[in-house]
Coordinates of C-alpha atoms and ligand atoms in Angstrom, one line a residue:
M7 CA 119.2 133.7 178.9
L8 CA 122.3 135.1 180.6
V9 CA 122.7 138.4 182.5
L10 CA 126.0 140.3 182.7
H11 CA 126.7 143.3 184.9
G12 CA 129.0 146.2 184.5
A13 CA 129.1 150.0 185.1
G14 CA 126.3 151.8 183.2
V15 CA 128.0 155.0 181.9
S16 CA 125.3 156.2 179.5
S17 CA 121.6 155.5 180.3
G18 CA 118.9 154.2 178.0
I19 CA 117.7 150.9 176.7
C20 CA 118.6 149.2 173.5
I21 CA 117.3 146.0 172.1
G22 CA 119.3 144.7 169.2
T23 CA 122.0 142.3 167.9
A24 CA 125.6 142.2 168.9
Y25 CA 128.6 142.9 166.8
T26 CA 131.8 141.7 168.5
L27 CA 135.0 143.5 167.8
R28 CA 138.2 141.7 168.4
R29 CA 141.4 143.5 168.3
S30 CA 144.1 141.3 169.9
R31 CA 147.5 141.4 168.1
P32 CA 148.1 138.2 166.0
E33 CA 150.6 135.8 167.4
I34 CA 153.3 134.8 164.9
S35 CA 156.1 132.3 164.9
E36 CA 158.7 131.7 162.3
Y37 CA 158.9 128.6 160.2
L38 CA 161.4 127.8 157.5
L39 CA 160.3 126.8 154.0
P40 CA 161.8 124.3 151.6
D41 CA 163.3 126.0 148.5
H42 CA 160.5 125.0 146.2
L43 CA 157.9 126.9 148.3
V44 CA 159.7 130.2 148.6
K45 CA 158.3 131.5 145.3
S46 CA 154.7 130.7 146.2
E47 CA 155.2 132.3 149.7
I48 CA 156.3 135.5 147.9
E49 CA 153.2 135.4 145.8
R50 CA 151.0 134.8 148.8
F51 CA 152.6 137.9 150.4
S52 CA 152.0 140.1 147.3
R53 CA 148.4 138.9 147.1
A54 CA 147.8 139.9 150.7
I55 CA 149.2 143.4 150.0
K56 CA 146.8 143.7 147.0
E57 CA 143.8 142.5 149.0
V58 CA 144.4 144.8 151.9
H59 CA 144.8 147.6 149.4
L60 CA 141.4 146.7 148.0
Q61 CA 139.9 146.5 151.4
L62 CA 141.2 149.9 152.4
S63 CA 139.9 151.5 149.1
K64 CA 136.5 150.0 149.8
V65 CA 136.4 151.5 153.3
L66 CA 137.4 154.8 151.8
E67 CA 134.5 154.6 149.3
R68 CA 132.0 153.8 152.0
I69 CA 132.8 156.8 154.2
P70 CA 129.7 159.0 154.2
S71 CA 130.2 162.4 152.6
N72 CA 129.2 164.1 155.8
A73 CA 131.9 162.3 157.9
P74 CA 134.7 164.5 159.2
K75 CA 137.7 164.9 156.9
E76 CA 139.9 163.1 159.4
T77 CA 138.1 159.9 158.9
S78 CA 139.3 159.5 155.3
S79 CA 142.7 160.9 155.9
F80 CA 143.3 158.2 158.4
I81 CA 142.6 155.5 155.8
D82 CA 144.5 157.5 153.1
A83 CA 147.5 157.4 155.4
H84 CA 147.3 153.6 155.8
I85 CA 147.2 153.2 152.0
L86 CA 150.3 155.3 151.7
I87 CA 152.1 153.2 154.3
L88 CA 150.9 150.0 152.6
N89 CA 152.3 151.2 149.3
D90 CA 155.6 152.1 150.7
G91 CA 158.4 149.7 149.6
M92 CA 159.4 149.3 153.3
I93 CA 156.1 147.4 153.8
S94 CA 155.3 146.0 150.4
K95 CA 158.8 145.1 149.0
E96 CA 161.4 144.6 151.8
P97 CA 159.7 141.6 153.4
I98 CA 160.0 139.9 150.1
D99 CA 163.8 140.0 150.3
L100 CA 163.5 138.6 153.8
I101 CA 161.3 135.7 152.6
R102 CA 163.7 135.0 149.8
N103 CA 166.9 135.3 151.8
R104 CA 165.8 133.6 155.0
K105 CA 163.3 131.2 153.4
C106 CA 160.8 132.1 156.1
N107 CA 157.0 132.5 156.2
A108 CA 155.5 135.8 155.0
E109 CA 153.8 136.7 158.3
W110 CA 157.1 136.5 160.2
A111 CA 159.0 138.4 157.6
L112 CA 156.4 141.2 157.7
Q113 CA 156.4 141.3 161.5
Q114 CA 160.2 141.6 161.6
Q115 CA 160.1 144.4 159.1
G116 CA 157.3 146.1 161.2
K117 CA 159.4 145.8 164.4
M118 CA 162.4 147.3 162.6
L119 CA 160.3 150.3 161.4
T120 CA 158.7 151.0 164.8
D121 CA 162.1 150.9 166.5
M122 CA 163.3 153.4 163.9
F123 CA 160.2 155.7 164.6
G124 CA 160.8 155.3 168.3
K125 CA 164.1 157.0 168.0
I126 CA 162.7 160.1 166.4
E127 CA 162.7 163.2 168.6
D128 CA 159.4 164.7 167.5
Q129 CA 156.7 163.2 169.7
Y130 CA 154.0 163.6 167.1
I131 CA 156.0 161.7 164.4
R132 CA 157.1 159.1 166.9
S133 CA 153.5 158.4 167.8
K134 CA 152.8 157.6 164.1
S135 CA 154.6 154.3 164.5
T136 CA 151.3 152.9 165.6
D137 CA 149.9 153.5 162.1
V138 CA 152.7 151.3 160.8
I139 CA 151.8 148.6 163.3
Q140 CA 148.1 148.8 162.3
V141 CA 148.9 148.4 158.6
V142 CA 151.3 145.5 159.4
D143 CA 148.7 143.8 161.6
R144 CA 146.1 144.2 158.9
V145 CA 148.2 142.4 156.3
I146 CA 149.2 139.7 158.8
R147 CA 145.5 139.1 159.6
N148 CA 144.8 138.8 155.9
L149 CA 147.7 136.3 155.6
L150 CA 146.2 134.3 158.4
G151 CA 142.7 134.5 156.9
Q152 CA 141.3 136.4 159.9
D153 CA 138.6 139.2 159.7
D154 CA 139.7 142.7 159.0
T155 CA 138.9 145.2 161.7
D156 CA 137.1 147.9 159.7
H157 CA 133.8 146.6 160.8
D158 CA 132.9 145.9 157.2
S159 CA 130.2 143.4 158.3
L160 CA 128.9 145.7 161.0
K161 CA 125.2 146.4 160.2
K162 CA 123.6 149.7 160.8
G163 CA 122.1 149.9 164.3
Q164 CA 124.1 147.0 165.8
I165 CA 125.4 147.0 169.4
I166 CA 129.2 147.0 169.7
I167 CA 130.8 144.5 172.0
A168 CA 134.6 145.2 172.5
N169 CA 137.4 144.6 174.9
D170 CA 137.9 148.3 175.0
L171 CA 137.3 151.3 172.7
T172 CA 139.5 154.3 172.3
P173 CA 138.1 157.8 171.9
A174 CA 139.3 157.6 168.3
D175 CA 137.4 154.3 167.7
T176 CA 134.2 155.9 169.1
V177 CA 134.5 158.8 166.7
L178 CA 134.8 156.4 163.7
L179 CA 131.9 154.3 164.9
K180 CA 129.8 157.4 165.3
H181 CA 129.3 157.2 161.5
K182 CA 128.2 153.6 161.6
K183 CA 125.1 154.6 163.6
I184 CA 125.7 152.2 166.3
R185 CA 123.0 152.1 168.9
A186 CA 124.9 151.0 172.1
F187 CA 128.1 149.6 173.2
V188 CA 129.5 147.3 175.9
T189 CA 133.2 146.9 176.8
D190 CA 135.1 144.5 178.9
L191 CA 137.2 147.4 180.4
G192 CA 136.8 151.1 181.1
G193 CA 135.6 153.5 183.7
P194 CA 132.7 156.0 184.0
I195 CA 134.7 159.1 183.2
S196 CA 136.9 157.6 180.5
H197 CA 136.7 159.6 177.3
T198 CA 134.9 156.7 175.7
A199 CA 132.2 156.8 178.2
I200 CA 131.9 160.6 177.8
L201 CA 131.6 160.1 174.0
A202 CA 128.8 157.5 174.5
R203 CA 126.9 160.0 176.5
S204 CA 127.4 162.7 173.9
L205 CA 126.2 160.3 171.2
Q206 CA 123.1 159.7 173.4
I207 CA 123.5 156.0 173.2
P208 CA 123.4 153.5 176.1
A209 CA 126.8 152.2 177.1
I210 CA 128.1 149.8 179.7
V211 CA 131.8 149.4 180.6
A212 CA 133.7 147.0 182.8
V213 CA 131.5 144.1 181.9
H214 CA 134.3 141.6 182.3
N215 CA 134.2 138.8 179.8
A216 CA 131.6 140.5 177.6
T217 CA 133.6 139.6 174.5
R218 CA 133.9 136.0 175.7
F219 CA 130.2 135.4 176.4
I220 CA 128.4 137.5 173.8
K221 CA 128.3 136.0 170.3
K222 CA 128.2 137.9 167.0
D223 CA 124.6 138.6 165.9
E224 CA 123.2 137.4 169.2
D225 CA 120.0 139.1 170.4
I226 CA 120.8 141.3 173.5
I227 CA 119.3 144.0 175.6
I228 CA 121.3 146.8 177.0
D229 CA 120.1 148.6 180.1
G230 CA 122.5 151.5 180.3
K231 CA 121.1 152.9 183.5
R232 CA 121.4 149.7 185.5
G233 CA 124.5 148.5 183.8
V234 CA 122.9 145.2 182.8
V235 CA 123.3 143.2 179.5
I236 CA 120.8 140.5 178.9
L237 CA 121.8 137.8 176.4
S238 CA 119.2 136.0 174.3
P239 CA 116.3 137.4 176.3
D240 CA 113.0 135.5 176.6
K241 CA 109.6 136.9 175.4
N242 CA 108.6 138.2 178.9
I243 CA 111.8 140.1 179.4
L244 CA 111.6 141.5 175.9
A245 CA 108.1 142.7 176.5
E246 CA 109.1 144.3 179.8
Y247 CA 112.0 146.2 178.2
R248 CA 109.9 147.4 175.3
K249 CA 107.5 148.9 177.8
R250 CA 110.3 150.6 179.7
N251 CA 111.6 151.9 176.4
R252 CA 108.3 153.5 175.5
H253 CA 108.3 155.2 179.0
I254 CA 111.8 156.6 178.4
T255 CA 110.7 158.0 175.0
Q256 CA 107.7 159.6 176.6
L257 CA 109.9 161.3 179.2
R258 CA 112.2 162.5 176.4
I259 CA 109.3 164.0 174.5
E260 CA 108.2 165.9 177.7
L261 CA 111.7 167.3 178.2
E262 CA 111.9 168.4 174.6
K263 CA 109.1 170.9 175.4
L264 CA 111.7 172.8 177.5
Q265 CA 113.9 173.6 174.5
K266 CA 112.7 177.2 174.2
A267 CA 112.2 177.7 178.0
R268 CA 114.6 180.1 179.8
S269 CA 117.1 178.7 182.3
V270 CA 116.0 180.6 185.3
T271 CA 115.3 179.4 188.9
K272 CA 112.0 180.0 190.6
D273 CA 113.6 182.8 192.6
G274 CA 114.9 184.5 189.4
K275 CA 118.6 183.4 189.2
K276 CA 119.8 183.0 185.7
I277 CA 121.8 179.8 185.2
Q278 CA 124.0 179.4 182.1
L279 CA 123.7 176.0 180.5
H280 CA 126.4 175.2 177.9
T281 CA 127.3 172.2 175.9
N282 CA 130.5 170.2 175.5
I283 CA 131.5 169.2 172.0
E284 CA 134.2 167.2 170.3
L285 CA 133.7 167.9 166.6
P286 CA 132.1 170.7 164.6
A287 CA 129.3 168.3 163.6
D288 CA 128.3 168.2 167.3
V289 CA 127.2 171.8 167.2
K290 CA 123.8 170.7 165.8
A291 CA 122.9 169.2 169.1
T292 CA 123.9 172.5 170.8
I293 CA 121.5 174.3 168.5
K294 CA 118.7 171.7 169.1
T295 CA 118.9 172.1 172.8
N296 CA 119.0 175.8 172.6
A297 CA 122.1 176.0 174.8
A298 CA 123.5 179.4 175.9
G299 CA 126.8 178.5 174.2
I300 CA 129.6 175.9 174.1
G301 CA 131.4 175.6 177.4
L302 CA 134.0 173.1 176.2
Y303 CA 135.2 172.4 172.7
R304 CA 137.6 169.5 172.9
T305 CA 139.9 170.3 170.0
E306 CA 142.1 167.3 170.3
F307 CA 139.6 165.1 168.4
L308 CA 140.6 166.9 165.2
F309 CA 144.1 165.4 165.7
M310 CA 142.9 161.8 166.0
N311 CA 142.5 159.0 163.4
R312 CA 145.0 160.6 161.0
L313 CA 148.6 160.5 160.2
D314 CA 149.3 164.3 159.8
A315 CA 148.5 166.9 162.3
P316 CA 145.9 169.4 161.1
D317 CA 147.6 172.7 160.1
E318 CA 146.6 176.1 161.2
E319 CA 144.3 176.6 158.3
E320 CA 142.4 173.4 158.9
Q321 CA 142.0 174.2 162.6
F322 CA 140.9 177.7 161.8
K323 CA 138.2 176.5 159.4
N324 CA 136.9 174.0 161.9
Y325 CA 136.7 176.6 164.7
V326 CA 135.0 179.2 162.4
K327 CA 132.5 176.6 161.3
V328 CA 131.4 176.2 165.0
V329 CA 131.6 179.9 165.8
K330 CA 129.4 180.8 162.8
A331 CA 126.9 178.1 163.5
I332 CA 126.0 179.7 166.8
P333 CA 126.4 183.5 166.3
N334 CA 126.3 185.7 169.4
R335 CA 126.8 182.7 171.7
P336 CA 130.1 182.0 173.4
V337 CA 132.3 179.2 172.1
T338 CA 134.9 178.1 174.6
I339 CA 137.7 176.6 172.6
R340 CA 140.0 174.5 174.7
T341 CA 143.6 174.2 173.6
L342 CA 144.9 170.7 172.9
D343 CA 144.5 168.1 175.6
L344 CA 146.4 165.3 173.9
G345 CA 148.2 162.7 175.9
A346 CA 147.2 160.0 178.5
D347 CA 144.2 158.2 177.0
K348 CA 143.8 160.7 174.2
Q349 CA 146.7 159.7 172.0
V350 CA 146.6 160.8 168.4
D351 CA 146.1 157.2 167.3
G352 CA 143.6 156.6 170.1
G353 CA 146.3 154.7 172.0
K354 CA 145.2 151.6 170.1
L355 CA 148.5 149.8 170.0
G356 CA 150.5 151.2 172.8
G357 CA 154.0 152.1 171.6
D358 CA 156.1 154.5 173.6
V359 CA 153.8 155.4 176.4
A360 CA 155.0 157.1 179.6
I361 CA 155.1 155.0 182.7
N362 CA 152.2 157.1 184.1
P363 CA 150.7 158.9 181.2
A364 CA 147.9 160.7 183.2
L365 CA 150.7 162.4 185.2
G366 CA 153.0 162.8 182.3
L367 CA 153.4 165.1 179.3
R368 CA 149.7 165.8 178.6
A369 CA 147.6 168.8 177.6
L370 CA 149.1 172.2 178.3
R371 CA 152.4 170.7 179.4
L372 CA 152.7 169.0 176.0
C373 CA 151.8 172.2 174.2
L374 CA 154.3 174.3 176.1
K375 CA 157.0 171.8 175.2
S376 CA 155.9 171.7 171.6
P377 CA 155.5 175.3 170.3
E378 CA 155.3 173.9 166.8
I379 CA 151.9 172.4 167.8
F380 CA 150.8 175.2 170.2
R381 CA 151.5 178.3 168.2
P382 CA 149.5 177.3 165.1
Q383 CA 146.6 176.4 167.3
L384 CA 146.7 179.7 169.1
R385 CA 146.8 181.5 165.8
A386 CA 143.8 179.5 164.6
I387 CA 141.8 180.3 167.7
L388 CA 142.7 184.0 167.7
R389 CA 141.8 184.3 164.0
A390 CA 138.5 182.5 164.6
S391 CA 137.7 185.0 167.4
A392 CA 137.2 187.7 164.8
F393 CA 134.1 185.8 163.6
G394 CA 132.1 185.5 166.9
K395 CA 132.3 185.2 170.7
V396 CA 135.3 182.9 171.2
R397 CA 136.7 182.2 174.6
L398 CA 140.1 180.4 174.9
M399 CA 140.6 177.8 177.6
L400 CA 143.8 176.3 178.9
P401 CA 143.5 172.7 180.2
M402 CA 145.4 171.2 183.1
I403 CA 147.0 174.2 184.6
S404 CA 149.0 173.1 187.7
G405 CA 151.2 176.1 188.6
V406 CA 151.0 179.8 188.2
D407 CA 154.4 180.0 186.4
E408 CA 153.1 177.5 183.8
L409 CA 149.9 179.6 183.4
Q410 CA 152.0 182.7 182.9
L411 CA 154.1 181.0 180.3
A412 CA 151.0 180.0 178.4
L413 CA 149.6 183.5 178.6
E414 CA 152.9 184.8 177.2
F415 CA 152.5 182.5 174.3
V416 CA 149.0 184.0 173.7
E417 CA 150.4 187.6 174.0
E418 CA 153.2 186.8 171.5
T419 CA 150.7 185.3 169.1
K420 CA 148.5 188.3 169.3
A421 CA 151.5 190.6 168.6
E422 CA 152.4 188.5 165.6
L423 CA 148.9 188.7 164.2
K424 CA 148.8 192.4 164.8
I425 CA 152.0 192.9 162.9
R426 CA 150.6 190.9 160.0
G427 CA 147.4 192.9 160.1
I428 CA 145.2 189.8 160.8
K429 CA 142.0 190.5 162.8
F430 CA 141.2 188.9 166.1
D431 CA 139.2 189.8 169.2
K432 CA 141.6 191.9 171.3
K433 CA 139.5 191.2 174.4
L434 CA 139.4 187.5 173.9
P435 CA 138.6 186.0 177.3
I436 CA 141.1 183.5 178.5
G437 CA 140.1 180.9 181.0
G438 CA 141.8 178.0 182.8
M439 CA 140.5 174.6 183.6
I440 CA 140.8 173.8 187.2
E441 CA 141.2 170.0 187.2
I442 CA 144.4 169.4 189.1
P443 CA 144.2 169.5 192.9
S444 CA 147.1 172.0 193.1
A445 CA 145.1 174.5 191.0
A446 CA 141.9 173.8 192.9
I447 CA 143.6 174.3 196.3
A448 CA 145.4 177.4 195.2
A449 CA 142.5 178.7 192.9
D450 CA 142.8 182.1 194.5
L451 CA 146.4 182.4 193.1
F452 CA 145.2 181.5 189.5
A453 CA 142.0 183.5 189.4
P454 CA 143.6 187.0 189.2
H455 CA 145.3 186.0 186.0
L456 CA 142.2 184.6 184.3
D457 CA 138.9 185.8 182.9
F458 CA 137.1 182.7 183.9
M459 CA 137.6 179.3 185.4
S460 CA 136.0 176.0 184.5
I461 CA 136.0 173.0 186.9
G462 CA 137.0 169.8 185.1
T463 CA 135.7 167.3 187.6
N464 CA 136.7 164.2 185.5
D465 CA 140.3 164.9 186.0
L466 CA 139.9 166.6 189.4
I467 CA 138.3 163.5 190.8
Q468 CA 140.9 161.2 189.1
Y469 CA 143.8 163.2 190.6
T470 CA 142.2 163.9 194.0
L471 CA 141.2 160.4 194.7
A472 CA 144.2 158.8 192.8
I473 CA 141.9 156.7 190.6
D474 CA 142.9 156.3 187.0
R475 CA 139.9 157.3 185.0
V476 CA 140.3 154.5 182.5
D477 CA 141.1 151.7 184.9
D478 CA 138.1 149.6 185.6
A479 CA 139.8 148.0 188.6
V480 CA 139.5 151.2 190.6
N481 CA 136.4 152.7 189.1
Y482 CA 134.3 151.7 192.1
L483 CA 136.2 154.4 194.0
Y484 CA 135.0 157.2 191.6
D485 CA 132.8 159.4 193.7
P486 CA 132.0 163.1 192.9
L487 CA 130.5 163.4 196.4
H488 CA 133.8 162.5 198.2
P489 CA 134.1 165.3 200.8
A490 CA 137.6 166.2 199.4
V491 CA 136.1 166.8 195.9
L492 CA 133.3 168.8 197.3
R493 CA 135.6 171.0 199.4
L494 CA 137.8 171.7 196.3
I495 CA 134.7 172.7 194.4
V496 CA 133.7 175.1 197.2
N497 CA 137.2 176.5 197.2
I498 CA 137.2 177.2 193.4
I499 CA 133.8 178.8 193.4
E500 CA 134.8 181.0 196.3
A501 CA 138.1 182.0 194.6
G502 CA 136.0 183.0 191.5
R503 CA 133.7 185.0 193.7
V504 CA 136.5 186.9 195.4
A505 CA 138.3 187.6 192.1
K506 CA 134.9 188.5 190.5
I507 CA 135.3 186.1 187.6
P508 CA 132.8 183.5 186.5
V509 CA 133.3 179.8 187.5
A510 CA 131.8 177.1 185.3
M511 CA 131.9 173.3 185.5
C512 CA 132.5 171.3 182.4
G513 CA 133.3 167.8 183.8
E514 CA 130.7 165.0 183.7
M515 CA 129.4 166.0 187.2
A516 CA 127.8 169.1 185.7
G517 CA 125.5 167.0 183.5
D518 CA 124.5 164.5 186.2
L519 CA 121.0 165.2 187.4
R520 CA 121.9 163.7 190.8
F521 CA 124.3 166.6 191.6
A522 CA 122.6 169.5 190.0
R523 CA 120.7 170.7 193.1
L524 CA 123.8 170.5 195.3
L525 CA 125.9 172.4 192.8
L526 CA 123.3 175.1 192.5
G527 CA 123.2 175.4 196.2
M528 CA 127.0 175.6 196.3
G529 CA 126.8 178.7 194.1
L530 CA 127.6 177.3 190.6
T531 CA 125.9 179.3 187.9
E532 CA 127.4 177.9 184.7
F533 CA 127.1 174.3 183.8
S534 CA 128.6 172.7 180.6
M535 CA 127.7 169.2 179.6
H536 CA 126.9 166.8 176.7
P537 CA 123.8 168.1 175.0
A538 CA 121.8 165.0 176.0
S539 CA 121.7 166.1 179.6
L540 CA 120.9 169.8 179.1
L541 CA 117.2 169.7 179.2
G542 CA 117.1 167.5 182.3
I543 CA 119.3 170.0 184.1
K544 CA 117.2 172.8 182.8
K545 CA 114.1 171.2 184.3
I546 CA 115.8 171.0 187.7
V547 CA 116.9 174.7 187.4
K548 CA 113.4 175.8 186.6
T549 CA 111.9 174.0 189.6
S550 CA 114.6 175.1 192.1
N551 CA 114.9 177.8 194.6
I552 CA 118.5 178.9 195.2
T553 CA 117.8 180.2 198.7
S554 CA 116.6 176.8 199.9
L555 CA 119.3 175.0 197.9
K556 CA 121.9 177.0 199.7
R557 CA 120.6 175.7 203.0
F558 CA 120.6 172.2 201.5
A559 CA 124.2 172.5 200.3
K560 CA 125.3 173.7 203.7
K561 CA 123.7 170.7 205.3
I562 CA 125.4 168.3 202.8
L563 CA 128.8 169.8 203.3
A564 CA 128.6 169.4 207.1
I565 CA 127.8 165.6 206.8
K566 CA 130.8 163.5 207.9
D567 CA 129.5 160.0 207.0
I568 CA 129.8 159.4 203.2
G569 CA 126.9 156.9 203.2
E570 CA 124.6 159.4 205.0
L571 CA 125.8 162.1 202.5
H572 CA 124.7 159.9 199.5
A573 CA 121.4 159.0 201.1
T574 CA 120.6 162.6 201.9
I575 CA 121.2 163.7 198.3
D576 CA 119.1 160.8 197.0
L577 CA 116.3 161.6 199.4
E578 CA 116.2 165.3 198.5
N579 CA 116.2 164.5 194.7
E580 CA 113.4 162.0 195.2
K581 CA 111.4 164.5 197.2
Q582 CA 111.9 167.3 194.6
N583 CA 111.2 165.0 191.7
R584 CA 107.9 163.8 193.2
R585 CA 106.9 167.4 193.9
T586 CA 107.6 168.4 190.3
A587 CA 105.8 165.3 189.0
S588 CA 102.7 166.0 191.1
K589 CA 102.5 169.6 189.7
R590 CA 102.4 168.4 186.1
Ligands
LIG15 C1 137.5 167.2 182.8 O1 138.6 166.7 183.1 O2 136.5 167.2 183.6 C2 137.2 167.6 181.5 C3 136.0 168.3 181.2 O3 138.1 167.4 180.5 P1 138.4 166.0 179.8 O4 137.3 165.1 180.2 O5 138.4 166.3 178.3 O6 139.7 165.7 180.4
LIG16 MG1 140.2 167.1 181.8

């Protein structure tokens, strides 16, 4: 029995078998062939192409019918690339002319193609070079007799062990019904961690060496809350964890009784509890928890795991699906937040990445620079607004000029639709995500231009504390209770109050039970989170008294020592939880 430790980013216990994913790029060297072996090398290459074709077709057949369309278009795109003469024929000339090994010939051809892609102006097309690399690597792995990476042998309900997962991976794995995952790298607010929480499965990141120590099909226990992985557990440990698991199930059943309950504090303050979603399929969980609406729809996930960008029509259909699924409840559609760790390919294989992508051309900046991406999305959102209560939200606003430019885009789109006689909600509320310190400090300058603001604590914490949200080397510095973060939140809520516009929070902090009482005391009245947290937060709302929480928040904000601040929060939570438990 061996115990590994990491950062628990999604709580829960899972007892099962491991499935280790390895995705290092194959190392290839060139070797020259005697004349008489060239023909058989060409045959070996052609055989590999055929086998990979077969593998991809099998993957395509196995995609469940309810999987999002993008899952299959991603595979379709790889088949197209594989069939292209640039991949399936040109390496043959190289093998014949240079008398070299097939792997090396294909790798050279791959390099030539990615260099070619790298010179293309259009960022979206340029990023597609990673699909070429993926196909090339797949054929090379086949030539080398290595496993393919489509998790073909992954059994339903296994625990994924990987060096790192991209958000795009996690979306694909969603359909494999994985029960937990463990990664060598990662941080608590990486998009992968966020997805694990939205999947409601335990997850532990930054378990250095997990892929080295954990063997395929080994029995393991994942304790997501404590960040512990137990390898080959003995009988006693297994019995203990089974008992804990039963207790967690009991607590969940208790919470489910709150589904229909109103989200109102003991002293009558109504608190809006919304959900964050990534794909239209996630709306089911919103309905199940009886949320007041969707506070954040991360539309960039529709752009991942595929070769072609979704056109206006496809985006429109996706948005309308969500809007119609929860009639009369607001759906906050965020415009694209691609870039940084959310690359269209999931950032799997690198490519042309900016020196500091989190500070680079991401989200609204990327959209303003790429009207060919931004305009169709705005049209799709506006058209969807004719079918329900849509709110449009702009991510990563950092300057008022930039915000005004984005608002001009919206106005122009409205005018265009009007001329074409296409219906949309003329009063569509437009909000901005406050997630960059400049916007948080100067929130009073942004508020008058907006109908609502939403605090994105994941990025706000990343940028305020200068800690990359995906870098496990600095994740120990992640602290939503850092006084600088708390002061910024106070400032944003105050700016909203003065401008008389609602302020929500849709970062991970909003769904963390530990911070709910403090945020309520600070005056936050709208929380948006992954559905798994909603009922827990509702329970806190229902047992809280805003007047006394205001006093509590004042006390917390005056504490200068960070250790004391954490201890005071924990003490208050323990006290209140005990009080609630004794009243049951
Ligand atoms: C945030 O930054 O807090 C947020 C909600 O957006 P995302 O996690 O998608 O960047
Ligand atoms: Mg963000």
